PDB file of C-alpha atoms in Angstrom:
ATOM      1  CA  MET A  30      69.441  15.141  17.516  1.00 50.00           C
ATOM      2  CA  ASP A  31      69.224  17.484  14.507  1.00 71.00           C
ATOM      3  CA  ALA A  32      69.318  14.538  12.100  1.00 68.00           C
ATOM      4  CA  TRP A  33      66.501  12.764  13.933  1.00 67.00           C
ATOM      5  CA  LEU A  34      64.313  15.882  14.051  1.00 68.00           C
ATOM      6  CA  LEU A  35      64.938  16.541  10.353  1.00 66.00           C
ATOM      7  CA  SER A  36      64.040  12.976   9.364  1.00 67.00           C
ATOM      8  CA  GLU A  37      60.848  13.203  11.442  1.00 66.00           C
ATOM      9  CA  GLY A  38      59.939  16.555   9.871  1.00 70.00           C
ATOM     10  CA  THR A  39      59.767  18.264  13.252  1.00 69.00           C
ATOM     11  CA  HIS A  40      62.953  20.373  13.230  1.00 64.00           C
ATOM     12  CA  LEU A  41      61.981  23.968  14.017  1.00 71.00           C
ATOM     13  CA  ARG A  42      64.868  25.602  12.087  1.00 70.00           C
ATOM     14  CA  PRO A  43      65.999  23.242   9.288  1.00 71.00           C
ATOM     15  CA  TYR A  44      67.713  26.120   7.465  1.00 72.00           C
ATOM     16  CA  GLU A  45      70.359  26.110  10.218  1.00 77.00           C
ATOM     17  CA  THR A  46      71.360  22.540   9.341  1.00 81.00           C
ATOM     18  CA  LEU A  47      70.467  22.019   5.672  1.00 87.00           C
ATOM     19  CA  GLY A  48      71.923  23.937   2.737  1.00 89.00           C
ATOM     20  CA  ALA A  49      75.353  25.533   2.344  1.00 91.00           C
ATOM     21  CA  HIS A  50      77.116  27.016   5.366  1.00 92.00           C
ATOM     22  CA  ALA A  51      80.604  28.405   5.975  1.00 93.00           C
ATOM     23  CA  ASP A  52      82.212  26.146   8.560  1.00 94.00           C
ATOM     24  CA  THR A  53      85.523  25.130  10.120  1.00 96.00           C
ATOM     25  CA  MET A  54      86.359  21.460  10.628  1.00 94.00           C
ATOM     26  CA  ASP A  55      89.555  20.443  12.421  1.00 96.00           C
ATOM     27  CA  GLY A  56      90.901  23.975  11.915  1.00 96.00           C
ATOM     28  CA  VAL A  57      90.216  23.939   8.158  1.00 96.00           C
ATOM     29  CA  THR A  58      87.913  26.591   6.681  1.00 96.00           C
ATOM     30  CA  GLY A  59      85.423  25.438   4.086  1.00 96.00           C
ATOM     31  CA  THR A  60      81.795  25.118   3.099  1.00 94.00           C
ATOM     32  CA  ARG A  61      79.508  22.449   4.549  1.00 94.00           C
ATOM     33  CA  PHE A  62      76.666  21.213   2.352  1.00 94.00           C
ATOM     34  CA  SER A  63      73.735  19.093   3.466  1.00 92.00           C
ATOM     35  CA  VAL A  64      70.452  18.158   1.848  1.00 92.00           C
ATOM     36  CA  TRP A  65      67.602  15.859   2.886  1.00 90.00           C
ATOM     37  CA  ALA A  66      66.971  13.415   0.039  1.00 92.00           C
ATOM     38  CA  PRO A  67      66.286   9.968   1.547  1.00 90.00           C
ATOM     39  CA  ASN A  68      65.213   8.364  -1.742  1.00 93.00           C
ATOM     40  CA  ALA A  69      68.058   9.687  -3.892  1.00 95.00           C
ATOM     41  CA  ARG A  70      70.578   7.217  -5.261  1.00 95.00           C
ATOM     42  CA  ARG A  71      73.310   9.852  -5.408  1.00 95.00           C
ATOM     43  CA  VAL A  72      73.706  13.576  -4.796  1.00 95.00           C
ATOM     44  CA  SER A  73      76.560  15.865  -5.842  1.00 94.00           C
ATOM     45  CA  VAL A  74      77.411  19.516  -5.340  1.00 93.00           C
ATOM     46  CA  VAL A  75      78.036  21.175  -8.690  1.00 90.00           C
ATOM     47  CA  GLY A  76      78.854  24.713  -9.739  1.00 87.00           C
ATOM     48  CA  GLN A  77      81.249  26.942 -11.575  1.00 86.00           C
ATOM     49  CA  PHE A  78      83.995  25.998  -9.098  1.00 87.00           C
ATOM     50  CA  ASN A  79      84.022  22.398 -10.421  1.00 90.00           C
ATOM     51  CA  TYR A  80      82.891  23.076 -13.998  1.00 90.00           C
ATOM     52  CA  TRP A  81      79.404  21.659 -13.239  1.00 90.00           C
ATOM     53  CA  ASP A  82      80.919  18.154 -13.074  1.00 93.00           C
ATOM     54  CA  GLY A  83      78.891  15.980 -10.695  1.00 91.00           C
ATOM     55  CA  ARG A  84      81.705  13.437 -10.437  1.00 95.00           C
ATOM     56  CA  ARG A  85      83.984  15.877  -8.604  1.00 96.00           C
ATOM     57  CA  HIS A  86      82.041  16.391  -5.372  1.00 95.00           C
ATOM     58  CA  PRO A  87      79.682  13.479  -4.589  1.00 97.00           C
ATOM     59  CA  MET A  88      77.935  13.761  -1.242  1.00 97.00           C
ATOM     60  CA  ARG A  89      77.897  11.073   1.456  1.00 97.00           C
ATOM     61  CA  LEU A  90      74.591   9.623   2.687  1.00 97.00           C
ATOM     62  CA  ARG A  91      73.826   9.289   6.397  1.00 91.00           C
ATOM     63  CA  LYS A  92      71.364   6.415   6.016  1.00 88.00           C
ATOM     64  CA  GLU A  93      69.752   6.794   9.437  1.00 84.00           C
ATOM     65  CA  SER A  94      68.526  10.300   8.581  1.00 85.00           C
ATOM     66  CA  GLY A  95      68.358  10.478   4.778  1.00 90.00           C
ATOM     67  CA  ILE A  96      70.699  13.476   4.874  1.00 91.00           C
ATOM     68  CA  TRP A  97      73.503  13.798   2.330  1.00 96.00           C
ATOM     69  CA  GLU A  98      76.609  15.736   3.451  1.00 95.00           C
ATOM     70  CA  LEU A  99      79.853  17.107   2.077  1.00 97.00           C
ATOM     71  CA  PHE A 100      82.562  19.480   3.315  1.00 97.00           C
ATOM     72  CA  ILE A 101      84.535  21.295   0.609  1.00 95.00           C
ATOM     73  CA  LEU A 102      87.737  23.182   1.413  1.00 93.00           C
ATOM     74  CA  GLY A 103      87.551  26.924   0.867  1.00 88.00           C
ATOM     75  CA  ARG A 104      84.667  29.292   0.509  1.00 80.00           C
ATOM     76  CA  ILE A 105      82.161  28.439  -2.221  1.00 78.00           C
ATOM     77  CA  THR A 106      79.891  31.139  -3.635  1.00 72.00           C
ATOM     78  CA  VAL A 107      76.399  29.825  -2.952  1.00 64.00           C
ATOM     79  CA  SER A 108      74.867  31.617  -5.945  1.00 62.00           C
ATOM     80  CA  SER A 109      76.972  29.446  -8.243  1.00 56.00           C
ATOM     81  CA  ILE A 110      76.033  25.990  -6.908  1.00 57.00           C
ATOM     82  CA  ASN A 111      73.352  23.385  -7.400  1.00 60.00           C
ATOM     83  CA  THR A 112      72.721  19.820  -6.256  1.00 59.00           C
ATOM     84  CA  ARG A 113      72.044  16.918  -8.575  1.00 59.00           C
TER      85      ARG A 113
END
């Protein structure tokens, strides 16, 4: 439902879904990244933690919503990241 509302532009709190968030998946602690970029050909998470190398953490596109996602193990300092 969140993905549909985001793609329609009617989500009331997109900041809860998009961006960088501490999360646990299958008992593993990490950081979940998501960005809405339906026309992008590729999106990567880059920062000091991966030497600003966009090849290290490419995001995966959910075509039905235009949202790119990635889960990275461990806690990532948000002030040191960017998307490309």
